[in-house]
Amino acid sequence: MVPVSYYLILGGILFACGVAGFLIKRNLITIFMSIELMLNGVNLSFVAFAAQWQALSGQVFVFFVMVVAAAEAAVGLAIIIAVYRTRETLNVDQVNLLKL
Amino acid sequence: MTRNLHLWLIPVLPLIGAAVNGLFGKRFSRQTVVAIALLFSGAAFAMALWVASQFSSLQTPHIETFAAWLRAGDFHADFAFFLDQLSLVMLLVVTGVGFLIHIYSVGYMWEEGGFYRFFAYLNLFMFFMLTLVLASNYLLMFIGWEGVGLASYLLIGFWFTKDSAASAGKKAFIVNRIGDFGFLIALFLMIQHFGSLDFVQVAQQVMPMSPEIGAAGLLTAIGLLLMVGAAGKSAQIPLYVWLPDAMEGPTPVSALIHAATMVTAGVYMVSRSHVIFEHAPIAMMVVAIIGTLTALFAATIGVCQTDVKKVLAYSTVSQLGYMFIGCGVGAFSAGIFHLMTHAFFKGLLFLAAGSVIHAVGGEQDMRKMGGLRTKIPWTFWTMTAGTFAIAGFPPLAGFFSKDAILWKAYSSPYGNWVYWAIGVFTAFLTSFYMFRQWFLTFFGEYRGEEHLDDGHGHGGHGHGGIHESPAVMLAPLVILAVLSVCGGWIGSERFDKFLAPVFHSQTASSTAEGPSMPAEPRKEDSTETLFTGISVSAALLGFLLAWQLYHRRPELPQRIAASLGGFYQAVVHKYYVDEIYATVFVKPLIDGSTKLLWHGVDRDIIDAAVDDSADGAREVSDAVRHMQSGNIRSYAGWVAAGAAVVIFYMVWMGTR
C-alpha cells in the first residue's frame, strides 16, 4: 500500500504549481486553470485522508468541492467572456481599472 | 365645584394672532395684518373684561389646570392658571393698555417695512406677558418671563439693519440673562427646600416659618435672588443699563414693553412672592434700598437727557424704583397701584412722545423742538395730562399712587424716614425733568429745521412739515389721558382693600399685633396730610423751577451747567456707568473669550487636535494606498504571502 505521505506530497506539488501559475501567468484563462489545479491538489489530500482513516466524509467533501468548482467554472468563464468583450484582452495586467 | 372660565384662552388668543401674522403675514395686505392683530389682542381684552365681570362670583384664588406638564416624582408643574385680585389687575392693565397700543401702532408703523413682523412680535409679547401674569407656578411664570424677554429683544432690534438697534437688543437680552440667572437659582432653592413651585404650596410652606428660625437664611437667599431677577427685568440698579438703550425700538414698543407692562413684571413677581419677602426682613430692606437708590439715581440722570425718549426711559427706571420702595416697605398694594397708574401715564407719555416724534419727522432731540403747542394740540393736551399725572399733581393718577407709596415708606413697620426723604426729593426731580421736557417741547420758539426729510432712523416719518398725528394714534392717547386723570380716583385705600385677600398675611399680622393698630392711623391723619402737602409742594417746586429755567430764562441752564462743571459732565454721561461696566465686565470678558478661550483653547487645542489627527490619518493613508494597485496579480501575491505566513506560523507552533 502506498503511504499517505506520497499522496500528500503530490497534492502539495499540485497546489504549489497552482499557486505559481496563478501568480506568474497573465492570461485569465490560464489563471483560472491554475485555480482548478489548486482545488484538485486539495481534493487529492482529502481522498488520501479518507482512505487512510476509512472515513467517508473526506470523499463527500471532495464531491462538494467538485460541485462548487463546476459552478465556479460556469460563473468564472462567463466573467471572462464579459471581460473580453469590454476590454478586448485577457491580460490581467491591463485589467486594472480598480486601482487608485 | 368651581367654574371653568377657560382662562387659557386669554394668552392663547394673541398667540394665534402672532402665529397667523408671523407665518403668513408676508402675503397679507396691511389691512389684513391689522385686522388679525387687533382682532386677537382685542379678543384677549374682551375676555379679560368678561373674566373681571365674573370675578365677584368666584372663589379666590381661582385656579384652572389646563394640562399636565412636568411630573417628576413628588414634584410637578402644570399648565395651570391662577386668578386672584392681583393677577386680575395685571390682566386688565396688560390687555387694556396692550390693546390701545396695538391701535396706536397701526398709525405709527403704517409706513414702516416689516409691518406684519411688528404685529406678530407684538402679539407674541402679549401671549408671553399674559402667561407671566396668569401662571400659577413659578416655572410657568418663568416661561412667560423669558418669553417677554425674547419679544423685547425682537422688538428693540426691530430695525435690525441699524447697528445701534441690533446691539441694544443684544444688551437688553444679555443684561436680563444675569437677572434670570438669579431667578433660576431661586427656583432651584424652592424646588430643593419646598419641593414645589406652585404659588399656593410655596406660600403654605413659608407661612408657618418665623423670621428668627434657621430657615430665615434660606428665605433671605431666595428673596435676594428673586430680587436679582426682578432687578434685571424691571431695570433696577445695577442692571438698569439696558432700558435706556432699549429706546432704539419703535416708540409703541417702548410704551408697551419698556414702560407699561414688561418692566413691571419684576414688581409683579416680588408682590406675588410677598410671603417669602415678608419672612425675610433683610431681603425686604434690600428691595427698598435698591428701589430708593434707583429712583434717585435715574431721576438725576433724567434731568440732563436731551432725547425725548431717553428722558422717559430714565423716568421709567425711576418710577419702577418707587414701586420697589412700595414692595420693600411691605406696601405691596401701593406698589401695584403705582404700577397700574404708571402703566396709564407712562404709556400715555411714550405714545405722546411718539406722536411728537412723528410730527417733527423723526427728530428726537428736544433741543430741536419747541413751540409745538399750537401745532399739535391733541398731542399737547394729552401729554400735559400725562406730565401732570407723573409729576404728582392732585387729583391726577400719579398723585394718589405716589403719595400712597411715600406715606407707606414712612409709616409702615419696614419704613424709614430716609426712604421718604429721598422719595420726596425724587418726586421733585421727577416733576422738574418732566416739566423741563414739557417746556422744551411745546413752548418757546421752534428750534428745528422746517422740513426734515430724512427720518431719524425711521425712514417713513419724513413727510415734511409739522402735522398732527392721525386719529388712530390720537384715540389711544385720549383714552389713556382720561385714565391718567381718573385712574387714581379709585383711591389707594379702596385698592388696598381690593387686593387685601392676596396680601392677607400682611393684614393678618397687623391685626395680630393688637388693637392699638386701628387707633394709630387716626392719630397720624394730620401727619399724613402734612406729608401729602410736602410731596405736592415738591412737585410744584419742580414745576416752578422748570418754568423759570426753561421758559422764562432759557439761557440760565447753560450757566448753571457750566458752574457745576465736573458733576454736570458726570450726570450728562450717565455717571459713566456704561463705561465702567464696559471696562470692568465687558472688556475682560471679551478679551478673555478672544485670547484665552478662542485663540488659546478653541483654536490651539480643540481645532489643533482635530486638524492634526486628520492630517495624520491622511499621511498614513497616503502611505498605504499604494497597495491598492488594481493589479490582480499583486493582490494574489498578497493573498499567497499571507497564506504562507499563516502556514509557517502554524508549522512553527506545531514543531515547538
PDB file of N, CA, C and O in Angstrom, chain B residues 125 145 148-149 151-153 156 164-165 167-180 228-249 253-254 257-259 261-266 310 313-314 316-317 320 577-578 581:
ATOM      1  N   PHE B 125     -45.617  89.050  22.203  1.00  0.00           N
ATOM      2  CA  PHE B 125     -45.340  89.631  23.508  1.00  0.00           C
ATOM      3  C   PHE B 125     -46.556  89.514  24.417  1.00  0.00           C
ATOM      4  O   PHE B 125     -46.441  89.147  25.587  1.00  0.00           O
ATOM      5  N   TRP B 145     -41.760  84.915  31.565  1.00  0.00           N
ATOM      6  CA  TRP B 145     -40.667  85.844  31.901  1.00  0.00           C
ATOM      7  C   TRP B 145     -39.611  85.843  30.793  1.00  0.00           C
ATOM      8  O   TRP B 145     -39.178  86.891  30.318  1.00  0.00           O
ATOM      9  N   VAL B 148     -41.217  87.178  27.366  1.00  0.00           N
ATOM     10  CA  VAL B 148     -41.299  88.624  27.168  1.00  0.00           C
ATOM     11  C   VAL B 148     -39.909  89.181  26.887  1.00  0.00           C
ATOM     12  O   VAL B 148     -39.766  90.144  26.132  1.00  0.00           O
ATOM     13  N   GLY B 149     -38.891  88.548  27.488  1.00  0.00           N
ATOM     14  CA  GLY B 149     -37.524  88.973  27.180  1.00  0.00           C
ATOM     15  C   GLY B 149     -37.213  88.774  25.709  1.00  0.00           C
ATOM     16  O   GLY B 149     -36.619  89.641  25.060  1.00  0.00           O
ATOM     17  N   ALA B 151     -39.453  88.622  23.243  1.00  0.00           N
ATOM     18  CA  ALA B 151     -40.232  89.580  22.448  1.00  0.00           C
ATOM     19  C   ALA B 151     -39.595  90.961  22.532  1.00  0.00           C
ATOM     20  O   ALA B 151     -39.513  91.690  21.540  1.00  0.00           O
ATOM     21  N   SER B 152     -39.114  91.298  23.733  1.00  0.00           N
ATOM     22  CA  SER B 152     -38.455  92.591  23.911  1.00  0.00           C
ATOM     23  C   SER B 152     -37.221  92.687  23.029  1.00  0.00           C
ATOM     24  O   SER B 152     -36.999  93.687  22.346  1.00  0.00           O
ATOM     25  N   TYR B 153     -36.434  91.618  23.029  1.00  0.00           N
ATOM     26  CA  TYR B 153     -35.229  91.587  22.181  1.00  0.00           C
ATOM     27  C   TYR B 153     -35.596  91.772  20.709  1.00  0.00           C
ATOM     28  O   TYR B 153     -34.984  92.567  19.985  1.00  0.00           O
ATOM     29  N   ILE B 156     -36.855  95.472  20.235  1.00  0.00           N
ATOM     30  CA  ILE B 156     -35.817  96.507  20.331  1.00  0.00           C
ATOM     31  C   ILE B 156     -34.999  96.487  19.045  1.00  0.00           C
ATOM     32  O   ILE B 156     -34.668  97.522  18.477  1.00  0.00           O
ATOM     33  N   SER B 164     -27.003 100.226  15.998  1.00  0.00           N
ATOM     34  CA  SER B 164     -27.269 100.552  17.397  1.00  0.00           C
ATOM     35  C   SER B 164     -28.492  99.795  17.903  1.00  0.00           C
ATOM     36  O   SER B 164     -28.524  99.353  19.054  1.00  0.00           O
ATOM     37  N   ALA B 165     -29.497  99.619  17.033  1.00  0.00           N
ATOM     38  CA  ALA B 165     -30.694  98.896  17.462  1.00  0.00           C
ATOM     39  C   ALA B 165     -30.373  97.436  17.721  1.00  0.00           C
ATOM     40  O   ALA B 165     -30.789  96.856  18.724  1.00  0.00           O
ATOM     41  N   SER B 167     -27.496  96.128  18.556  1.00  0.00           N
ATOM     42  CA  SER B 167     -26.706  95.901  19.764  1.00  0.00           C
ATOM     43  C   SER B 167     -27.495  96.258  21.017  1.00  0.00           C
ATOM     44  O   SER B 167     -27.280  95.650  22.068  1.00  0.00           O
ATOM     45  N   ALA B 168     -28.441  97.207  20.918  1.00  0.00           N
ATOM     46  CA  ALA B 168     -29.289  97.491  22.079  1.00  0.00           C
ATOM     47  C   ALA B 168     -30.126  96.264  22.424  1.00  0.00           C
ATOM     48  O   ALA B 168     -30.305  95.931  23.600  1.00  0.00           O
ATOM     49  N   GLY B 169     -30.624  95.577  21.397  1.00  0.00           N
ATOM     50  CA  GLY B 169     -31.389  94.356  21.636  1.00  0.00           C
ATOM     51  C   GLY B 169     -30.546  93.314  22.347  1.00  0.00           C
ATOM     52  O   GLY B 169     -30.970  92.701  23.315  1.00  0.00           O
ATOM     53  N   LYS B 170     -29.312  93.166  21.864  1.00  0.00           N
ATOM     54  CA  LYS B 170     -28.439  92.183  22.496  1.00  0.00           C
ATOM     55  C   LYS B 170     -28.144  92.554  23.940  1.00  0.00           C
ATOM     56  O   LYS B 170     -28.138  91.706  24.827  1.00  0.00           O
ATOM     57  N   LYS B 171     -27.921  93.864  24.153  1.00  0.00           N
ATOM     58  CA  LYS B 171     -27.604  94.317  25.503  1.00  0.00           C
ATOM     59  C   LYS B 171     -28.757  93.992  26.448  1.00  0.00           C
ATOM     60  O   LYS B 171     -28.555  93.450  27.536  1.00  0.00           O
ATOM     61  N   ALA B 172     -29.970  94.305  25.993  1.00  0.00           N
ATOM     62  CA  ALA B 172     -31.137  94.018  26.830  1.00  0.00           C
ATOM     63  C   ALA B 172     -31.202  92.536  27.151  1.00  0.00           C
ATOM     64  O   ALA B 172     -31.435  92.135  28.291  1.00  0.00           O
ATOM     65  N   PHE B 173     -30.961  91.729  26.162  1.00  0.00           N
ATOM     66  CA  PHE B 173     -31.077  90.280  26.358  1.00  0.00           C
ATOM     67  C   PHE B 173     -30.027  89.777  27.335  1.00  0.00           C
ATOM     68  O   PHE B 173     -30.320  88.986  28.232  1.00  0.00           O
ATOM     69  N   ILE B 174     -28.796  90.267  27.164  1.00  0.00           N
ATOM     70  CA  ILE B 174     -27.707  89.748  27.999  1.00  0.00           C
ATOM     71  C   ILE B 174     -27.857  90.220  29.435  1.00  0.00           C
ATOM     72  O   ILE B 174     -27.703  89.434  30.377  1.00  0.00           O
ATOM     73  N   VAL B 175     -28.195  91.504  29.611  1.00  0.00           N
ATOM     74  CA  VAL B 175     -28.353  92.003  30.981  1.00  0.00           C
ATOM     75  C   VAL B 175     -29.494  91.266  31.672  1.00  0.00           C
ATOM     76  O   VAL B 175     -29.400  90.887  32.841  1.00  0.00           O
ATOM     77  N   ASN B 176     -30.570  91.015  30.917  1.00  0.00           N
ATOM     78  CA  ASN B 176     -31.674  90.271  31.501  1.00  0.00           C
ATOM     79  C   ASN B 176     -31.271  88.859  31.880  1.00  0.00           C
ATOM     80  O   ASN B 176     -31.794  88.284  32.830  1.00  0.00           O
ATOM     81  N   ARG B 177     -30.349  88.311  31.103  1.00  0.00           N
ATOM     82  CA  ARG B 177     -29.895  86.951  31.396  1.00  0.00           C
ATOM     83  C   ARG B 177     -29.266  86.874  32.780  1.00  0.00           C
ATOM     84  O   ARG B 177     -29.423  85.891  33.492  1.00  0.00           O
ATOM     85  N   ILE B 178     -28.534  87.953  33.176  1.00  0.00           N
ATOM     86  CA  ILE B 178     -27.924  87.969  34.504  1.00  0.00           C
ATOM     87  C   ILE B 178     -29.017  87.877  35.564  1.00  0.00           C
ATOM     88  O   ILE B 178     -28.937  87.086  36.502  1.00  0.00           O
ATOM     89  N   GLY B 179     -30.070  88.689  35.368  1.00  0.00           N
ATOM     90  CA  GLY B 179     -31.170  88.636  36.315  1.00  0.00           C
ATOM     91  C   GLY B 179     -31.850  87.281  36.318  1.00  0.00           C
ATOM     92  O   GLY B 179     -32.149  86.726  37.378  1.00  0.00           O
ATOM     93  N   ASP B 180     -32.061  86.723  35.134  1.00  0.00           N
ATOM     94  CA  ASP B 180     -32.736  85.427  35.043  1.00  0.00           C
ATOM     95  C   ASP B 180     -31.953  84.347  35.754  1.00  0.00           C
ATOM     96  O   ASP B 180     -32.517  83.404  36.296  1.00  0.00           O
ATOM     97  N   VAL B 228     -32.760  89.798  42.376  1.00  0.00           N
ATOM     98  CA  VAL B 228     -31.809  89.910  41.263  1.00  0.00           C
ATOM     99  C   VAL B 228     -32.569  89.760  39.949  1.00  0.00           C
ATOM    100  O   VAL B 228     -32.397  90.546  39.007  1.00  0.00           O
ATOM    101  N   GLY B 229     -33.457  88.759  39.905  1.00  0.00           N
ATOM    102  CA  GLY B 229     -34.260  88.572  38.700  1.00  0.00           C
ATOM    103  C   GLY B 229     -35.125  89.793  38.421  1.00  0.00           C
ATOM    104  O   GLY B 229     -35.182  90.289  37.299  1.00  0.00           O
ATOM    105  N   ALA B 230     -35.762  90.302  39.475  1.00  0.00           N
ATOM    106  CA  ALA B 230     -36.639  91.459  39.296  1.00  0.00           C
ATOM    107  C   ALA B 230     -35.829  92.675  38.860  1.00  0.00           C
ATOM    108  O   ALA B 230     -36.285  93.464  38.028  1.00  0.00           O
ATOM    109  N   ALA B 231     -34.607  92.819  39.413  1.00  0.00           N
ATOM    110  CA  ALA B 231     -33.776  93.970  39.042  1.00  0.00           C
ATOM    111  C   ALA B 231     -33.416  93.906  37.564  1.00  0.00           C
ATOM    112  O   ALA B 231     -33.343  94.939  36.893  1.00  0.00           O
ATOM    113  N   GLY B 232     -33.212  92.687  37.055  1.00  0.00           N
ATOM    114  CA  GLY B 232     -32.902  92.580  35.633  1.00  0.00           C
ATOM    115  C   GLY B 232     -34.092  92.973  34.787  1.00  0.00           C
ATOM    116  O   GLY B 232     -33.994  93.817  33.901  1.00  0.00           O
ATOM    117  N   LYS B 233     -35.246  92.392  35.082  1.00  0.00           N
ATOM    118  CA  LYS B 233     -36.413  92.634  34.239  1.00  0.00           C
ATOM    119  C   LYS B 233     -36.937  94.041  34.423  1.00  0.00           C
ATOM    120  O   LYS B 233     -37.374  94.677  33.471  1.00  0.00           O
ATOM    121  N   SER B 234     -36.910  94.530  35.665  1.00  0.00           N
ATOM    122  CA  SER B 234     -37.505  95.832  35.933  1.00  0.00           C
ATOM    123  C   SER B 234     -36.467  96.942  35.996  1.00  0.00           C
ATOM    124  O   SER B 234     -36.745  98.006  36.546  1.00  0.00           O
ATOM    125  N   ALA B 235     -35.293  96.691  35.455  1.00  0.00           N
ATOM    126  CA  ALA B 235     -34.304  97.753  35.269  1.00  0.00           C
ATOM    127  C   ALA B 235     -33.984  98.491  36.560  1.00  0.00           C
ATOM    128  O   ALA B 235     -34.150  99.703  36.674  1.00  0.00           O
ATOM    129  N   GLN B 236     -33.539  97.754  37.576  1.00  0.00           N
ATOM    130  CA  GLN B 236     -33.105  98.400  38.802  1.00  0.00           C
ATOM    131  C   GLN B 236     -31.580  98.344  38.881  1.00  0.00           C
ATOM    132  O   GLN B 236     -30.942  97.538  38.202  1.00  0.00           O
ATOM    133  N   ILE B 237     -31.016  99.205  39.730  1.00  0.00           N
ATOM    134  CA  ILE B 237     -29.576  99.154  39.974  1.00  0.00           C
ATOM    135  C   ILE B 237     -29.245  97.737  40.425  1.00  0.00           C
ATOM    136  O   ILE B 237     -29.946  97.201  41.269  1.00  0.00           O
ATOM    137  N   PRO B 238     -28.243  97.079  39.949  1.00  0.00           N
ATOM    138  CA  PRO B 238     -27.234  97.567  38.995  1.00  0.00           C
ATOM    139  C   PRO B 238     -27.510  97.111  37.550  1.00  0.00           C
ATOM    140  O   PRO B 238     -26.633  97.190  36.722  1.00  0.00           O
ATOM    141  N   LEU B 239     -28.702  96.627  37.294  1.00  0.00           N
ATOM    142  CA  LEU B 239     -28.958  96.051  35.974  1.00  0.00           C
ATOM    143  C   LEU B 239     -29.867  96.929  35.118  1.00  0.00           C
ATOM    144  O   LEU B 239     -30.506  96.449  34.191  1.00  0.00           O
ATOM    145  N   TYR B 240     -29.949  98.225  35.436  1.00  0.00           N
ATOM    146  CA  TYR B 240     -30.891  99.070  34.713  1.00  0.00           C
ATOM    147  C   TYR B 240     -30.390  99.481  33.332  1.00  0.00           C
ATOM    148  O   TYR B 240     -31.151 100.013  32.523  1.00  0.00           O
ATOM    149  N   VAL B 241     -29.099  99.249  33.038  1.00  0.00           N
ATOM    150  CA  VAL B 241     -28.464  99.880  31.877  1.00  0.00           C
ATOM    151  C   VAL B 241     -29.109  99.531  30.545  1.00  0.00           C
ATOM    152  O   VAL B 241     -28.940 100.254  29.572  1.00  0.00           O
ATOM    153  N   TRP B 242     -29.836  98.439  30.499  1.00  0.00           N
ATOM    154  CA  TRP B 242     -30.392  98.057  29.197  1.00  0.00           C
ATOM    155  C   TRP B 242     -31.592  98.904  28.798  1.00  0.00           C
ATOM    156  O   TRP B 242     -31.855  99.101  27.614  1.00  0.00           O
ATOM    157  N   LEU B 243     -32.320  99.402  29.800  1.00  0.00           N
ATOM    158  CA  LEU B 243     -33.597 100.042  29.471  1.00  0.00           C
ATOM    159  C   LEU B 243     -33.437 101.319  28.650  1.00  0.00           C
ATOM    160  O   LEU B 243     -34.138 101.477  27.635  1.00  0.00           O
ATOM    161  N   PRO B 244     -32.527 102.248  29.031  1.00  0.00           N
ATOM    162  CA  PRO B 244     -32.371 103.437  28.174  1.00  0.00           C
ATOM    163  C   PRO B 244     -31.980 103.076  26.740  1.00  0.00           C
ATOM    164  O   PRO B 244     -32.485 103.683  25.788  1.00  0.00           O
ATOM    165  N   ASP B 245     -31.134 102.071  26.583  1.00  0.00           N
ATOM    166  CA  ASP B 245     -30.746 101.676  25.227  1.00  0.00           C
ATOM    167  C   ASP B 245     -31.907 101.052  24.469  1.00  0.00           C
ATOM    168  O   ASP B 245     -31.948 101.077  23.238  1.00  0.00           O
ATOM    169  N   ALA B 246     -32.829 100.464  25.228  1.00  0.00           N
ATOM    170  CA  ALA B 246     -33.959  99.792  24.581  1.00  0.00           C
ATOM    171  C   ALA B 246     -34.838 100.773  23.829  1.00  0.00           C
ATOM    172  O   ALA B 246     -35.722 100.366  23.078  1.00  0.00           O
ATOM    173  N   MET B 247     -34.588 102.082  24.018  1.00  0.00           N
ATOM    174  CA  MET B 247     -35.386 103.083  23.307  1.00  0.00           C
ATOM    175  C   MET B 247     -35.098 103.088  21.809  1.00  0.00           C
ATOM    176  O   MET B 247     -35.723 103.812  21.051  1.00  0.00           O
ATOM    177  N   GLU B 248     -34.133 102.270  21.384  1.00  0.00           N
ATOM    178  CA  GLU B 248     -33.881 102.116  19.955  1.00  0.00           C
ATOM    179  C   GLU B 248     -35.066 101.484  19.243  1.00  0.00           C
ATOM    180  O   GLU B 248     -35.181 101.570  18.027  1.00  0.00           O
ATOM    181  N   GLY B 249     -35.889 100.802  20.008  1.00  0.00           N
ATOM    182  CA  GLY B 249     -37.044 100.150  19.390  1.00  0.00           C
ATOM    183  C   GLY B 249     -38.080 101.178  18.972  1.00  0.00           C
ATOM    184  O   GLY B 249     -37.998 102.349  19.341  1.00  0.00           O
ATOM    185  N   VAL B 253     -43.396 100.207  21.071  1.00  0.00           N
ATOM    186  CA  VAL B 253     -42.768  99.140  21.844  1.00  0.00           C
ATOM    187  C   VAL B 253     -42.253  99.688  23.158  1.00  0.00           C
ATOM    188  O   VAL B 253     -42.429  99.085  24.220  1.00  0.00           O
ATOM    189  N   SER B 254     -41.613 100.873  23.090  1.00  0.00           N
ATOM    190  CA  SER B 254     -41.142 101.492  24.324  1.00  0.00           C
ATOM    191  C   SER B 254     -42.305 101.701  25.271  1.00  0.00           C
ATOM    192  O   SER B 254     -42.185 101.498  26.480  1.00  0.00           O
ATOM    193  N   ILE B 257     -43.809  97.716  26.148  1.00  0.00           N
ATOM    194  CA  ILE B 257     -42.937  96.763  26.822  1.00  0.00           C
ATOM    195  C   ILE B 257     -42.063  97.461  27.841  1.00  0.00           C
ATOM    196  O   ILE B 257     -41.910  96.989  28.962  1.00  0.00           O
ATOM    197  N   HIS B 258     -41.493  98.605  27.451  1.00  0.00           N
ATOM    198  CA  HIS B 258     -40.468  99.199  28.298  1.00  0.00           C
ATOM    199  C   HIS B 258     -41.007 100.313  29.168  1.00  0.00           C
ATOM    200  O   HIS B 258     -40.260 101.123  29.668  1.00  0.00           O
ATOM    201  N   ALA B 259     -42.313 100.377  29.312  1.00  0.00           N
ATOM    202  CA  ALA B 259     -42.873 101.324  30.270  1.00  0.00           C
ATOM    203  C   ALA B 259     -44.067 100.721  30.989  1.00  0.00           C
ATOM    204  O   ALA B 259     -44.106 100.675  32.204  1.00  0.00           O
ATOM    205  N   THR B 261     -45.808  97.504  30.677  1.00  0.00           N
ATOM    206  CA  THR B 261     -46.061  96.133  31.120  1.00  0.00           C
ATOM    207  C   THR B 261     -44.823  95.336  31.492  1.00  0.00           C
ATOM    208  O   THR B 261     -44.622  95.007  32.649  1.00  0.00           O
ATOM    209  N   MET B 262     -43.962  95.030  30.500  1.00  0.00           N
ATOM    210  CA  MET B 262     -42.916  94.045  30.793  1.00  0.00           C
ATOM    211  C   MET B 262     -42.039  94.455  31.960  1.00  0.00           C
ATOM    212  O   MET B 262     -41.729  93.642  32.828  1.00  0.00           O
ATOM    213  N   VAL B 263     -41.591  95.712  31.969  1.00  0.00           N
ATOM    214  CA  VAL B 263     -40.664  96.110  33.020  1.00  0.00           C
ATOM    215  C   VAL B 263     -41.306  96.064  34.403  1.00  0.00           C
ATOM    216  O   VAL B 263     -40.598  96.056  35.409  1.00  0.00           O
ATOM    217  N   THR B 264     -42.638  96.014  34.449  1.00  0.00           N
ATOM    218  CA  THR B 264     -43.261  95.911  35.753  1.00  0.00           C
ATOM    219  C   THR B 264     -43.392  94.458  36.207  1.00  0.00           C
ATOM    220  O   THR B 264     -43.857  94.201  37.310  1.00  0.00           O
ATOM    221  N   ALA B 265     -42.950  93.547  35.341  1.00  0.00           N
ATOM    222  CA  ALA B 265     -43.046  92.130  35.709  1.00  0.00           C
ATOM    223  C   ALA B 265     -42.284  91.841  36.994  1.00  0.00           C
ATOM    224  O   ALA B 265     -42.702  91.017  37.806  1.00  0.00           O
ATOM    225  N   GLY B 266     -41.160  92.545  37.191  1.00  0.00           N
ATOM    226  CA  GLY B 266     -40.384  92.327  38.409  1.00  0.00           C
ATOM    227  C   GLY B 266     -41.176  92.719  39.643  1.00  0.00           C
ATOM    228  O   GLY B 266     -41.166  92.013  40.661  1.00  0.00           O
ATOM    229  N   LYS B 310     -35.290 109.184  25.858  1.00  0.00           N
ATOM    230  CA  LYS B 310     -34.361 108.835  26.937  1.00  0.00           C
ATOM    231  C   LYS B 310     -34.830 109.415  28.265  1.00  0.00           C
ATOM    232  O   LYS B 310     -34.714 108.770  29.310  1.00  0.00           O
ATOM    233  N   ALA B 313     -37.321 107.153  29.431  1.00  0.00           N
ATOM    234  CA  ALA B 313     -36.744 105.874  29.841  1.00  0.00           C
ATOM    235  C   ALA B 313     -36.200 105.964  31.254  1.00  0.00           C
ATOM    236  O   ALA B 313     -36.494 105.114  32.098  1.00  0.00           O
ATOM    237  N   TYR B 314     -35.424 107.032  31.520  1.00  0.00           N
ATOM    238  CA  TYR B 314     -34.885 107.160  32.880  1.00  0.00           C
ATOM    239  C   TYR B 314     -36.001 107.403  33.866  1.00  0.00           C
ATOM    240  O   TYR B 314     -35.953 106.938  35.010  1.00  0.00           O
ATOM    241  N   THR B 316     -38.896 106.087  33.629  1.00  0.00           N
ATOM    242  CA  THR B 316     -39.469 104.766  33.897  1.00  0.00           C
ATOM    243  C   THR B 316     -38.651 104.027  34.939  1.00  0.00           C
ATOM    244  O   THR B 316     -39.190 103.450  35.888  1.00  0.00           O
ATOM    245  N   VAL B 317     -37.316 104.057  34.761  1.00  0.00           N
ATOM    246  CA  VAL B 317     -36.450 103.389  35.737  1.00  0.00           C
ATOM    247  C   VAL B 317     -36.724 103.951  37.127  1.00  0.00           C
ATOM    248  O   VAL B 317     -36.863 103.218  38.114  1.00  0.00           O
ATOM    249  N   LEU B 320     -40.086 102.833  38.465  1.00  0.00           N
ATOM    250  CA  LEU B 320     -40.015 101.436  38.890  1.00  0.00           C
ATOM    251  C   LEU B 320     -39.350 101.356  40.253  1.00  0.00           C
ATOM    252  O   LEU B 320     -39.717 100.536  41.102  1.00  0.00           O
ATOM    253  N   VAL B 577     -21.663 105.013  33.913  1.00  0.00           N
ATOM    254  CA  VAL B 577     -21.923 103.631  34.328  1.00  0.00           C
ATOM    255  C   VAL B 577     -21.665 102.662  33.174  1.00  0.00           C
ATOM    256  O   VAL B 577     -21.024 101.618  33.351  1.00  0.00           O
ATOM    257  N   ASP B 578     -22.130 103.047  31.993  1.00  0.00           N
ATOM    258  CA  ASP B 578     -21.894 102.163  30.849  1.00  0.00           C
ATOM    259  C   ASP B 578     -20.409 101.954  30.610  1.00  0.00           C
ATOM    260  O   ASP B 578     -19.970 100.846  30.325  1.00  0.00           O
ATOM    261  N   TYR B 581     -19.021  99.668  33.338  1.00  0.00           N
ATOM    262  CA  TYR B 581     -19.373  98.281  33.054  1.00  0.00           C
ATOM    263  C   TYR B 581     -18.527  97.743  31.909  1.00  0.00           C
ATOM    264  O   TYR B 581     -18.092  96.588  31.923  1.00  0.00           O
TER     265      TYR B 581
END
